[in-house]
Coordinates of C-alpha atoms (C1' of nucleotides) in Angstrom, one line a residue:
Chain A
M1 CA -20.9 -5.0 -24.4
S2 CA -21.7 -2.8 -27.3
G3 CA -20.0 0.3 -28.5
E4 CA -16.6 1.6 -28.0
V5 CA -14.7 0.8 -24.8
R6 CA -13.9 4.0 -23.0
V7 CA -12.3 3.8 -19.6
R8 CA -10.9 6.5 -17.4
F9 CA -8.3 6.9 -14.7
A10 CA -9.5 9.6 -12.2
P11 CA -6.7 10.7 -9.8
S12 CA -7.2 13.4 -7.3
P13 CA -4.3 15.8 -6.8
T14 CA -4.0 15.3 -3.1
G15 CA -0.4 14.0 -2.9
L16 CA 2.3 12.0 -4.5
P17 CA 1.1 9.4 -7.0
H18 CA 0.8 6.1 -5.1
I19 CA 1.5 2.7 -6.4
G20 CA -2.1 1.7 -5.8
N21 CA -3.4 4.5 -8.0
I22 CA -0.9 3.7 -10.7
R23 CA -1.9 0.0 -10.7
T24 CA -5.5 1.1 -11.2
A25 CA -4.4 3.3 -14.1
L26 CA -2.4 0.4 -15.5
F27 CA -5.4 -2.0 -15.4
N28 CA -7.6 0.6 -17.1
W29 CA -5.0 1.2 -19.7
L30 CA -4.5 -2.5 -20.4
F31 CA -8.2 -3.0 -20.7
A32 CA -8.5 -0.1 -23.1
R33 CA -5.6 -1.3 -25.2
H34 CA -6.9 -4.9 -25.2
H35 CA -10.3 -3.7 -26.6
G36 CA -8.9 -1.1 -28.9
G37 CA -10.7 1.5 -26.8
K38 CA -9.8 4.8 -25.3
F39 CA -8.0 5.5 -22.0
I40 CA -8.9 8.8 -20.5
V41 CA -7.3 10.7 -17.7
R42 CA -9.6 12.9 -15.7
V43 CA -8.5 15.0 -12.8
E44 CA -10.8 15.0 -9.8
D45 CA -9.8 18.1 -8.1
T46 CA -13.0 18.8 -6.2
D47 CA -11.5 19.0 -2.8
Q48 CA -9.8 22.4 -2.6
A49 CA -8.7 21.9 1.0
R50 CA -6.6 18.8 0.2
L51 CA -5.2 20.0 -3.0
V52 CA -1.4 19.5 -3.2
P53 CA 0.3 21.5 -6.0
G54 CA 2.4 19.5 -8.3
S55 CA 0.6 16.2 -7.7
I56 CA -0.9 16.0 -11.1
E57 CA 2.3 16.8 -12.8
A58 CA 4.0 14.0 -10.7
M59 CA 1.1 11.7 -11.7
L60 CA 1.4 12.3 -15.4
E61 CA 5.2 12.1 -15.1
G62 CA 4.8 8.7 -13.5
L63 CA 2.5 7.5 -16.3
R64 CA 4.9 8.7 -18.9
W65 CA 7.8 7.0 -17.2
L66 CA 5.8 3.7 -17.4
N67 CA 4.9 4.3 -21.0
I68 CA 1.2 4.4 -20.2
D69 CA -0.2 6.8 -22.7
W70 CA -3.7 8.4 -22.5
D71 CA -6.0 9.3 -25.4
E72 CA -7.8 12.1 -23.7
G73 CA -7.0 14.2 -20.7
P74 CA -4.5 16.8 -19.5
V75 CA -2.0 17.9 -22.1
V76 CA -3.5 15.9 -24.9
G77 CA -7.1 17.3 -24.7
G78 CA -10.0 15.6 -26.3
N79 CA -13.6 16.1 -27.2
S80 CA -15.1 15.5 -23.8
G81 CA -13.1 18.1 -21.9
P82 CA -12.3 20.0 -19.9
Y83 CA -10.6 17.1 -18.0
Y84 CA -10.3 19.0 -14.7
Q85 CA -13.4 18.8 -12.6
S86 CA -12.7 22.2 -11.2
E87 CA -13.4 23.6 -14.7
R88 CA -16.7 21.9 -14.9
L89 CA -18.5 23.4 -11.9
H90 CA -21.4 24.8 -13.8
I91 CA -22.3 21.2 -15.0
Y92 CA -22.6 20.0 -11.4
H93 CA -24.5 23.0 -10.3
D94 CA -27.1 22.5 -13.1
L95 CA -27.4 18.9 -12.2
A96 CA -27.8 19.5 -8.5
E97 CA -30.4 22.1 -9.3
R98 CA -32.2 19.6 -11.5
L99 CA -32.1 16.9 -8.8
V100 CA -33.5 19.3 -6.3
S101 CA -36.4 20.4 -8.5
Q102 CA -37.1 16.8 -9.4
G103 CA -37.3 16.0 -5.7
N104 CA -34.3 13.7 -5.8
A105 CA -32.2 16.0 -3.7
Y106 CA -32.7 18.7 -1.1
R107 CA -30.9 21.5 0.5
C108 CA -29.6 20.8 4.0
Y109 CA -29.2 23.6 6.5
C110 CA -27.7 21.6 9.3
S111 CA -24.6 23.2 10.9
Q112 CA -21.5 21.6 9.8
K113 CA -19.1 19.9 12.1
P114 CA -15.6 19.4 10.9
P115 CA -15.0 15.6 10.7
S116 CA -11.6 16.1 12.1
Q117 CA -13.1 16.9 15.4
D118 CA -14.7 13.5 15.6
T119 CA -12.9 11.0 17.6
Q120 CA -12.4 7.6 16.1
E121 CA -14.9 6.3 18.6
Q122 CA -17.6 8.7 17.4
R123 CA -16.9 7.8 13.8
D124 CA -17.2 4.1 14.6
R125 CA -20.4 4.6 16.4
R126 CA -22.0 6.9 14.0
V127 CA -25.1 5.3 12.6
S128 CA -25.1 7.5 9.6
A129 CA -23.9 11.0 8.8
S130 CA -27.3 12.2 7.9
A131 CA -29.2 10.4 10.6
E132 CA -30.1 13.5 12.6
C133 CA -30.6 15.7 9.6
K134 CA -34.3 16.6 9.2
C135 CA -34.0 18.9 6.2
R136 CA -35.4 16.3 3.8
D137 CA -38.8 16.9 5.4
L138 CA -38.7 20.6 5.6
S139 CA -41.8 22.5 4.4
Q140 CA -41.5 25.1 1.7
E141 CA -42.1 27.7 4.3
D142 CA -39.3 26.5 6.5
I143 CA -36.9 26.4 3.5
V144 CA -37.7 30.0 2.6
K145 CA -37.1 31.1 6.2
L146 CA -33.9 29.2 6.6
S147 CA -32.4 30.2 3.3
V148 CA -32.5 33.9 4.2
D149 CA -30.5 33.8 7.5
Q150 CA -28.4 30.8 6.6
K151 CA -26.0 31.7 3.8
S152 CA -24.2 28.4 3.3
N153 CA -25.9 25.2 2.8
V154 CA -25.3 21.9 1.1
V155 CA -27.3 19.7 -1.2
R156 CA -28.0 16.1 -0.2
F157 CA -29.2 13.3 -2.4
A158 CA -32.5 11.9 -1.2
M159 CA -31.9 8.1 -1.1
P160 CA -34.9 5.9 -1.6
K161 CA -35.9 4.6 1.7
E162 CA -37.0 1.2 0.4
G163 CA -35.9 -1.3 -2.1
V164 CA -32.5 -2.6 -3.1
T165 CA -29.8 -1.4 -5.4
R166 CA -27.9 -4.0 -7.4
V167 CA -24.8 -4.0 -9.4
K168 CA -23.5 -6.7 -11.6
D169 CA -19.8 -6.2 -10.9
L170 CA -17.7 -7.7 -13.7
I171 CA -15.2 -9.0 -11.2
R172 CA -17.3 -9.8 -8.1
G173 CA -20.6 -10.7 -9.6
E174 CA -24.0 -9.5 -8.2
V175 CA -23.8 -7.3 -5.2
E176 CA -26.8 -5.7 -3.6
W177 CA -27.6 -3.2 -0.8
R178 CA -30.8 -2.5 0.9
N179 CA -31.4 1.2 0.3
E180 CA -32.4 1.8 3.9
T181 CA -28.7 1.2 4.9
L182 CA -27.6 4.0 2.7
N183 CA -27.6 7.6 3.9
D184 CA -28.5 10.9 2.3
F185 CA -25.0 11.8 1.1
I186 CA -24.0 15.3 0.1
I187 CA -23.6 16.0 -3.6
L188 CA -22.8 19.7 -3.5
K189 CA -20.7 21.2 -0.8
S190 CA -21.0 24.6 0.7
D191 CA -18.0 25.9 -1.2
G192 CA -19.8 25.3 -4.4
F193 CA -17.8 22.2 -5.4
P194 CA -19.5 18.9 -5.9
T195 CA -18.5 15.8 -3.9
Y196 CA -16.9 12.9 -5.7
H197 CA -20.3 11.2 -6.0
L198 CA -22.0 13.8 -8.1
A199 CA -18.9 14.6 -10.2
V200 CA -18.0 11.1 -11.0
V201 CA -21.5 10.2 -12.2
A202 CA -21.9 13.4 -14.2
D203 CA -18.5 13.0 -15.9
D204 CA -18.7 9.3 -16.5
H205 CA -21.9 9.9 -18.3
L206 CA -20.8 13.0 -20.2
M207 CA -17.5 11.4 -21.2
E208 CA -19.3 8.3 -22.3
I209 CA -17.4 6.0 -20.0
S210 CA -18.3 2.4 -20.8
H211 CA -16.5 0.7 -17.9
V212 CA -15.6 2.0 -14.5
M213 CA -12.6 0.1 -13.2
R214 CA -11.5 1.3 -9.8
A215 CA -10.2 0.0 -6.5
E216 CA -12.4 -2.1 -4.3
E217 CA -12.7 0.6 -1.7
W218 CA -15.2 2.2 -4.0
L219 CA -17.6 -0.7 -4.0
P220 CA -19.6 0.6 -1.0
S221 CA -20.3 3.9 -2.8
T222 CA -21.5 2.2 -6.0
P223 CA -25.1 2.0 -5.0
R224 CA -25.1 5.8 -4.5
H225 CA -23.7 6.3 -7.9
L226 CA -26.2 3.9 -9.4
Q227 CA -29.0 5.9 -7.7
L228 CA -27.7 9.1 -9.1
F229 CA -27.5 7.6 -12.6
E230 CA -31.1 6.5 -12.1
A231 CA -32.3 9.9 -10.9
L232 CA -30.5 11.7 -13.7
G233 CA -31.9 9.3 -16.2
Y234 CA -28.5 8.2 -17.4
E235 CA -27.6 4.7 -18.3
P236 CA -24.8 3.6 -15.9
P237 CA -21.5 2.2 -17.2
Q238 CA -20.4 -1.3 -16.2
F239 CA -18.4 -1.7 -13.0
A240 CA -15.4 -3.7 -12.1
H241 CA -13.9 -3.3 -8.7
L242 CA -10.2 -4.1 -8.6
P243 CA -8.5 -5.8 -5.6
M244 CA -6.5 -3.5 -3.4
I245 CA -2.8 -3.5 -2.8
M246 CA -1.8 -3.8 0.9
G247 CA 1.3 -3.3 2.9
S248 CA 3.1 -6.2 4.6
D249 CA 0.8 -5.8 7.6
R250 CA -2.2 -6.3 5.4
A251 CA -3.4 -2.7 6.0
K252 CA -4.1 -0.4 3.1
L253 CA -0.7 0.5 1.6
S254 CA 0.7 3.8 2.8
K255 CA 4.0 5.7 3.2
R256 CA 5.1 3.8 6.2
H257 CA 5.3 0.7 4.1
G258 CA 8.4 2.0 2.4
A259 CA 8.5 3.1 -1.2
T260 CA 5.0 3.7 -2.4
A261 CA 5.2 6.8 -4.5
I262 CA 5.9 6.1 -8.1
G263 CA 8.9 8.4 -8.2
E264 CA 10.6 6.5 -5.5
F265 CA 10.7 3.4 -7.6
K266 CA 12.5 5.3 -10.3
D267 CA 14.9 6.8 -7.8
N268 CA 15.5 3.3 -6.4
G269 CA 16.7 2.0 -9.7
I270 CA 13.6 0.1 -10.7
L271 CA 13.1 -0.2 -14.5
P272 CA 9.6 0.9 -15.7
E273 CA 9.1 -2.3 -17.7
A274 CA 9.8 -4.4 -14.6
L275 CA 7.5 -2.4 -12.4
I276 CA 4.7 -2.8 -15.0
N277 CA 5.3 -6.5 -15.1
F278 CA 5.2 -6.7 -11.4
M279 CA 2.1 -4.6 -10.9
V280 CA 0.3 -6.6 -13.6
L281 CA 0.9 -9.7 -11.5
L282 CA -0.7 -8.1 -8.5
G283 CA -4.2 -9.2 -9.3
W284 CA -3.8 -10.8 -12.7
A285 CA -2.1 -13.8 -14.1
L286 CA -1.6 -15.1 -17.6
D287 CA -1.5 -18.8 -16.6
D288 CA -0.2 -21.1 -14.0
K289 CA 3.5 -20.6 -14.7
T290 CA 4.3 -17.3 -16.3
D291 CA 5.9 -14.5 -14.3
L292 CA 7.9 -12.7 -16.8
V293 CA 5.6 -11.4 -19.5
S294 CA 5.8 -8.6 -22.0
T295 CA 3.3 -5.7 -22.0
Q296 CA 2.3 -6.7 -25.4
T297 CA 1.4 -10.2 -24.3
V298 CA -0.5 -8.8 -21.3
I299 CA -2.5 -6.5 -23.6
E300 CA -3.4 -9.4 -25.9
N301 CA -4.6 -11.5 -23.0
F302 CA -6.0 -8.9 -20.6
T303 CA -9.5 -10.0 -19.7
L304 CA -11.4 -9.3 -16.6
N305 CA -12.1 -12.9 -15.8
R306 CA -8.4 -13.3 -15.0
I307 CA -8.5 -10.7 -12.4
T308 CA -8.2 -11.9 -8.8
K309 CA -10.8 -10.9 -6.2
S310 CA -8.6 -10.8 -3.1
S311 CA -6.3 -8.0 -2.2
A312 CA -2.6 -8.5 -2.7
I313 CA 0.4 -7.6 -0.5
F314 CA 3.2 -5.7 -2.2
D315 CA 6.3 -7.9 -2.1
Q316 CA 9.4 -5.7 -2.6
E317 CA 11.7 -8.8 -2.7
K318 CA 10.0 -10.2 -5.8
L319 CA 10.0 -6.8 -7.5
L320 CA 13.7 -6.6 -7.0
W321 CA 14.2 -10.1 -8.4
M322 CA 12.1 -9.2 -11.4
N323 CA 14.0 -6.0 -11.9
G324 CA 17.2 -8.0 -12.0
M325 CA 15.7 -10.2 -14.7
Y326 CA 14.9 -7.1 -16.8
V327 CA 18.3 -5.6 -16.2
R328 CA 19.8 -8.7 -17.7
E329 CA 17.7 -8.3 -20.9
L330 CA 19.0 -4.9 -21.7
T331 CA 21.7 -4.4 -24.3
P332 CA 25.0 -3.2 -23.0
V333 CA 24.4 0.2 -24.6
E334 CA 21.0 0.5 -23.1
L335 CA 22.2 -0.6 -19.7
A336 CA 25.0 1.9 -19.8
K337 CA 22.5 4.6 -20.7
R338 CA 20.2 3.7 -17.9
M339 CA 23.0 3.5 -15.4
T340 CA 24.4 6.9 -16.2
P341 CA 22.0 9.1 -14.2
F342 CA 22.7 6.9 -11.2
L343 CA 26.4 7.2 -11.6
E344 CA 26.1 11.0 -12.0
R345 CA 24.1 11.0 -8.8
D346 CA 26.2 8.7 -6.7
L347 CA 29.7 8.6 -7.9
P348 CA 32.3 11.0 -6.3
K349 CA 32.1 14.2 -8.4
D350 CA 35.8 14.1 -9.4
L351 CA 35.1 10.8 -11.3
L352 CA 32.6 12.5 -13.5
P353 CA 31.7 12.7 -16.3
V354 CA 31.8 9.0 -17.1
D355 CA 33.2 7.8 -20.3
Q356 CA 30.3 6.2 -22.2
Q357 CA 32.5 4.0 -24.3
Y358 CA 34.2 2.6 -21.2
L359 CA 30.9 2.2 -19.4
Q360 CA 29.4 0.3 -22.3
R361 CA 32.3 -2.2 -21.9
I362 CA 31.8 -2.4 -18.2
A363 CA 28.1 -2.9 -18.4
P364 CA 28.1 -6.5 -19.5
L365 CA 30.3 -7.5 -16.6
L366 CA 27.7 -6.3 -14.0
Q367 CA 24.6 -7.0 -15.9
E368 CA 23.8 -10.2 -14.1
R369 CA 25.2 -9.0 -10.8
I370 CA 22.9 -6.1 -10.1
K371 CA 19.2 -6.2 -9.3
S372 CA 18.6 -2.5 -9.4
L373 CA 20.2 0.5 -11.1
E374 CA 20.7 2.0 -7.7
E375 CA 23.7 -0.3 -7.2
S376 CA 25.4 1.2 -10.3
A377 CA 27.9 3.5 -8.5
Y378 CA 28.9 1.0 -5.8
I379 CA 29.4 -1.8 -8.2
T380 CA 31.4 0.1 -10.8
E381 CA 33.3 2.5 -8.6
Y382 CA 36.7 0.7 -8.9
F383 CA 36.6 0.9 -12.6
F384 CA 36.8 4.6 -12.4
K385 CA 38.8 5.3 -9.3
A386 CA 42.6 5.5 -9.5
D387 CA 44.6 3.1 -7.4
E388 CA 42.7 1.5 -4.6
K389 CA 43.7 2.1 -1.1
F390 CA 42.5 -1.1 0.5
D391 CA 43.7 -2.7 3.7
T392 CA 46.7 -4.6 2.5
S393 CA 46.0 -7.5 4.9
T394 CA 42.9 -8.4 2.9
I395 CA 45.1 -9.3 -0.1
I396 CA 46.5 -12.4 1.6
Q397 CA 44.4 -15.4 0.6
K398 CA 43.6 -18.4 2.7
G399 CA 46.6 -20.7 2.9
M400 CA 49.0 -18.0 1.9
D401 CA 51.5 -15.8 3.8
R402 CA 53.1 -12.5 3.2
D403 CA 56.0 -13.9 1.1
S404 CA 53.9 -16.0 -1.2
T405 CA 51.5 -13.1 -1.7
L406 CA 54.2 -10.7 -2.5
S407 CA 55.8 -13.0 -5.0
A408 CA 52.5 -13.7 -6.6
L409 CA 51.9 -9.9 -7.0
K410 CA 55.3 -9.4 -8.5
A411 CA 55.1 -12.3 -10.9
A412 CA 51.7 -11.0 -12.1
L413 CA 53.0 -7.5 -12.5
D414 CA 55.9 -8.8 -14.6
G415 CA 53.6 -10.7 -16.9
L416 CA 51.0 -7.9 -17.1
S417 CA 53.6 -5.3 -17.9
A418 CA 55.3 -7.5 -20.5
T419 CA 52.2 -8.1 -22.7
D420 CA 50.1 -5.8 -24.8
D421 CA 47.5 -8.4 -25.6
Y422 CA 44.8 -7.7 -23.0
R423 CA 42.2 -9.9 -24.5
H424 CA 40.9 -12.0 -21.7
Q425 CA 41.7 -15.3 -23.3
N426 CA 45.3 -14.3 -23.5
L427 CA 45.4 -13.0 -19.9
E428 CA 43.9 -16.2 -18.7
E429 CA 46.4 -18.4 -20.4
M430 CA 49.3 -16.3 -19.3
L431 CA 48.2 -15.8 -15.6
N432 CA 47.1 -19.4 -15.2
A433 CA 50.6 -20.5 -16.2
T434 CA 52.1 -18.0 -13.7
G435 CA 49.9 -19.3 -11.0
E436 CA 50.8 -22.9 -11.6
K437 CA 54.5 -22.0 -11.6
L438 CA 53.9 -20.5 -8.1
E439 CA 52.1 -23.6 -7.1
L440 CA 49.0 -21.6 -6.1
S441 CA 45.4 -22.6 -6.6
R442 CA 43.4 -20.5 -9.0
R443 CA 41.4 -19.4 -6.1
Q444 CA 44.4 -18.1 -4.3
F445 CA 46.3 -16.5 -7.1
L446 CA 43.3 -14.9 -8.7
G447 CA 42.1 -13.9 -5.3
V448 CA 45.3 -11.9 -4.8
L449 CA 45.0 -10.3 -8.2
R450 CA 41.3 -9.5 -7.7
T451 CA 42.0 -7.7 -4.5
A452 CA 45.0 -5.9 -6.0
A453 CA 43.0 -4.7 -9.0
T454 CA 39.7 -3.8 -7.2
G455 CA 40.4 -3.6 -3.5
R456 CA 37.5 -6.0 -3.0
S457 CA 37.1 -9.6 -2.6
V458 CA 34.1 -9.7 -4.9
S459 CA 34.2 -8.7 -8.5
P460 CA 33.2 -9.8 -12.0
P461 CA 35.4 -12.6 -13.5
L462 CA 39.0 -11.5 -13.3
F463 CA 40.2 -11.8 -16.8
E464 CA 37.2 -10.1 -18.4
M465 CA 37.5 -7.4 -15.9
L466 CA 41.2 -6.8 -16.5
E467 CA 40.6 -6.7 -20.2
V468 CA 38.1 -3.9 -19.7
L469 CA 40.3 -2.2 -17.2
G470 CA 43.1 -2.2 -19.8
K471 CA 46.8 -2.3 -19.4
D472 CA 47.4 1.1 -18.0
R473 CA 45.0 0.8 -15.1
T474 CA 45.9 -2.8 -14.5
V475 CA 49.6 -2.3 -14.3
S476 CA 49.3 0.8 -12.2
R477 CA 47.2 -1.0 -9.7
M478 CA 49.5 -4.0 -9.5
K479 CA 52.4 -1.7 -8.9
N480 CA 50.5 0.2 -6.3
A481 CA 49.6 -3.1 -4.6
V482 CA 53.2 -4.3 -4.6
E483 CA 54.5 -1.0 -3.2
R484 CA 51.9 -0.7 -0.5
F485 CA 52.1 -4.3 0.4
S486 CA 55.9 -4.1 0.8
A487 CA 55.7 -1.0 2.8
A488 CA 53.1 -2.3 5.1
S489 CA 55.4 -5.0 6.5
Chain B
rG1 C1' -22.6 -0.3 15.7
rG2 C1' -24.3 -0.8 10.3
rG3 C1' -23.1 -2.2 5.2
rG4 C1' -20.1 -4.6 1.7
rC5 C1' -16.1 -7.5 -0.1
rG6 C1' -12.5 -11.2 0.7
rU7 C1' -10.1 -16.0 2.7
rU8 C1' -5.2 -21.8 -1.8
rC9 C1' 2.5 -22.5 0.7
rG10 C1' 5.6 -16.5 4.6
rU11 C1' 4.4 -13.6 -0.2
rC12 C1' 2.3 -13.2 -5.6
rU13 C1' -0.6 -16.8 -7.8
rA14 C1' -2.7 -21.5 -11.1
rG15 C1' -7.2 -24.0 -10.2
rC16 C1' -13.7 -22.5 -12.5
rG17 C1' -16.8 -30.8 -10.1
rG18 C1' -13.0 -35.9 -11.6
rC19 C1' -6.2 -34.4 -14.8
rC20 C1' -5.0 -31.8 -7.6
rC21 C1' -3.4 -36.4 -1.1
rA22 C1' -3.1 -29.0 -5.1
rG23 C1' 1.0 -26.6 -10.1
rG24 C1' 4.4 -22.2 -10.9
rA25 C1' 7.2 -17.9 -9.0
rC26 C1' 9.8 -14.9 -5.0
rA27 C1' 12.2 -15.7 -0.5
rC28 C1' 14.6 -19.9 2.3
rC29 C1' 17.9 -24.6 2.5
rG30 C1' 21.2 -28.2 -0.1
rC31 C1' 23.9 -29.9 -4.3
rC32 C1' 26.2 -29.0 -9.2
rC33 C1' 28.9 -25.4 -12.2
rU34 C1' 32.9 -22.2 -10.7
rC35 C1' 38.8 -17.5 -9.9
rU36 C1' 35.2 -14.4 -5.9
rC37 C1' 30.1 -12.7 -6.4
rA38 C1' 26.2 -13.4 -9.4
rA39 C1' 23.6 -16.0 -13.1
rG40 C1' 22.2 -20.9 -14.5
rG41 C1' 21.0 -26.2 -13.6
rC42 C1' 19.1 -29.9 -10.2
rG43 C1' 16.7 -31.1 -5.6
rG44 C1' 14.3 -29.9 -0.7
rA45 C1' 11.3 -27.9 2.8
rG46 C1' 6.8 -25.1 2.8
rA47 C1' -0.9 -25.0 1.9
rU48 C1' -5.2 -30.6 6.7
rC49 C1' -7.2 -25.3 -0.1
rA50 C1' -9.9 -20.3 7.1
rG51 C1' -13.3 -23.8 10.2
rG52 C1' -17.9 -26.6 10.2
rG53 C1' -22.1 -28.5 7.9
rG54 C1' -24.5 -29.9 3.4
rU55 C1' -25.2 -31.2 -2.3
rU56 C1' -22.8 -35.1 -5.4
rC57 C1' -20.5 -41.5 -7.3
rA58 C1' -16.8 -37.4 -6.9
rA59 C1' -15.6 -30.5 -4.0
rA60 C1' -10.1 -26.2 -3.4
rU61 C1' -14.0 -25.8 -7.0
rC62 C1' -21.5 -25.6 -5.9
rC63 C1' -24.9 -24.1 -1.3
rC64 C1' -25.4 -22.7 4.0
rC65 C1' -23.4 -21.2 8.7
rU66 C1' -19.3 -19.5 11.7
rA67 C1' -14.6 -17.2 12.3
rC68 C1' -11.1 -13.9 10.8
rG69 C1' -9.2 -9.9 7.7
rC70 C1' -10.1 -5.7 4.9
rC71 C1' -12.9 -1.6 2.9
rC72 C1' -16.8 2.0 3.4
rU73 C1' -19.9 4.4 6.9
rA74 C1' -16.6 12.9 5.9
rC75 C1' -19.2 19.5 3.2
rC76 C1' -12.0 13.1 1.3
rA77 C1' -11.4 11.0 -2.9

RNA sequence: GGGGCGUUCGUCUAGCGGCCCAGGACACCGCCCUCUCAAGGCGGAGAUCAGGGGUUCAAAUCCCCUACGCCCUACCA
């Protein structure tokens, strides 16, 4: 391959940015960065009917969140703009006109039938959309007559009726189609907008795209694009069709498969770096044993021959595991920072705002206990709440009774009130001695204290936790526990 | 119906003719560690490499056929 690598990501603003689209963007970006080329974002807004306001903003927001930067496109501009196809209509009109005059395209006057009225059965049976259209063979006379009383028409590309069209796909190898199996697709719609086929070919050429990397669902339309490039006298770019991402039922991923929009991952507490790593592994692998891999390493090693051919199923479980791995790699300060928005969202409002200093001391204790930031509020709640109002019966540990539990609480309260040294080593030494004196196992004694301090049977290691909680909170909770436990008899 | 692509443990994958009676990871099970929960360590179960034919001294790897899955077959991208 000669010349600069220029790849593009071409989303259409028809809804929330999907994980499949983002993965395509990611692979294009990785490819560009690997080759020191350019990554371009181009908005394919040629379908006015399906346009959903805000989708491009969400798309760009998703890319930014993932740290996928683009060299040309919306916001940043570039020398090949505009990067919205709706602003390039004149280009497509000129090209369509040229194709018609060259004899590579023709106006079609057939009445349109909204596809939505077709039953699935009809669509399955349809030989080809243009099968009944005879406009290709209209005489000049007929055309003149038709164009006066028929105000709207479309332009169809005249596919060669013989021969084959071949592509040397960089991932799949040689693929070929007999031209007779391809129909005369529409290139210009009656609303004056081009279809995807015309626009993509025109822009990939004008923007000097060197490699088209897109999802496999586009493979069947590649011969059309190739024929268009040919008719226009353009040299086609290289093609690489990426495997698709499927839902757990092996069907094309969609909303009903759970979180699929990029924003949902963010809301669900997934770290962008974890999502990147996970998406990379959906169709690419560094070697036979690496799962956790930095973006930098991926960029250095990102070559097309390591891309898988078969589609992949999105495994939420593995993503969550991977996210946990990334959570553990954060510094306490960073973790605290990332948890904050979730605490602000999910913690009872009266506990806000959270004390950042305090949070930073809490963070290390949960770091290896959470898989997603979404768990932030639940897992830290007792650090912020005042005295816990748990069911006092849960405080009694296995093998203990009310009396032994109460004396354990009292003994602990005495010790915890008497000392000011709340370093965990000291607490451990002191409380272990107390527990031994009471002839309780660590499991029992510390279990009682854990419940008294948190109201829960599960928590980070007790001593470290009490150290972070500090004397005031600890003593207050122990007192509270003693009182409530005594009263509940 | 037509066209195209794909098919290695449940899932993501390694493998590009001998190193593979197939390696890693998630999930699962067990043990160890241990104040609970995690994390970590160790081990286990799990794939007749979709099936059948070839080619070859040798095939998951090359070729052919079949099956299945998926995608496309719109004035959607």
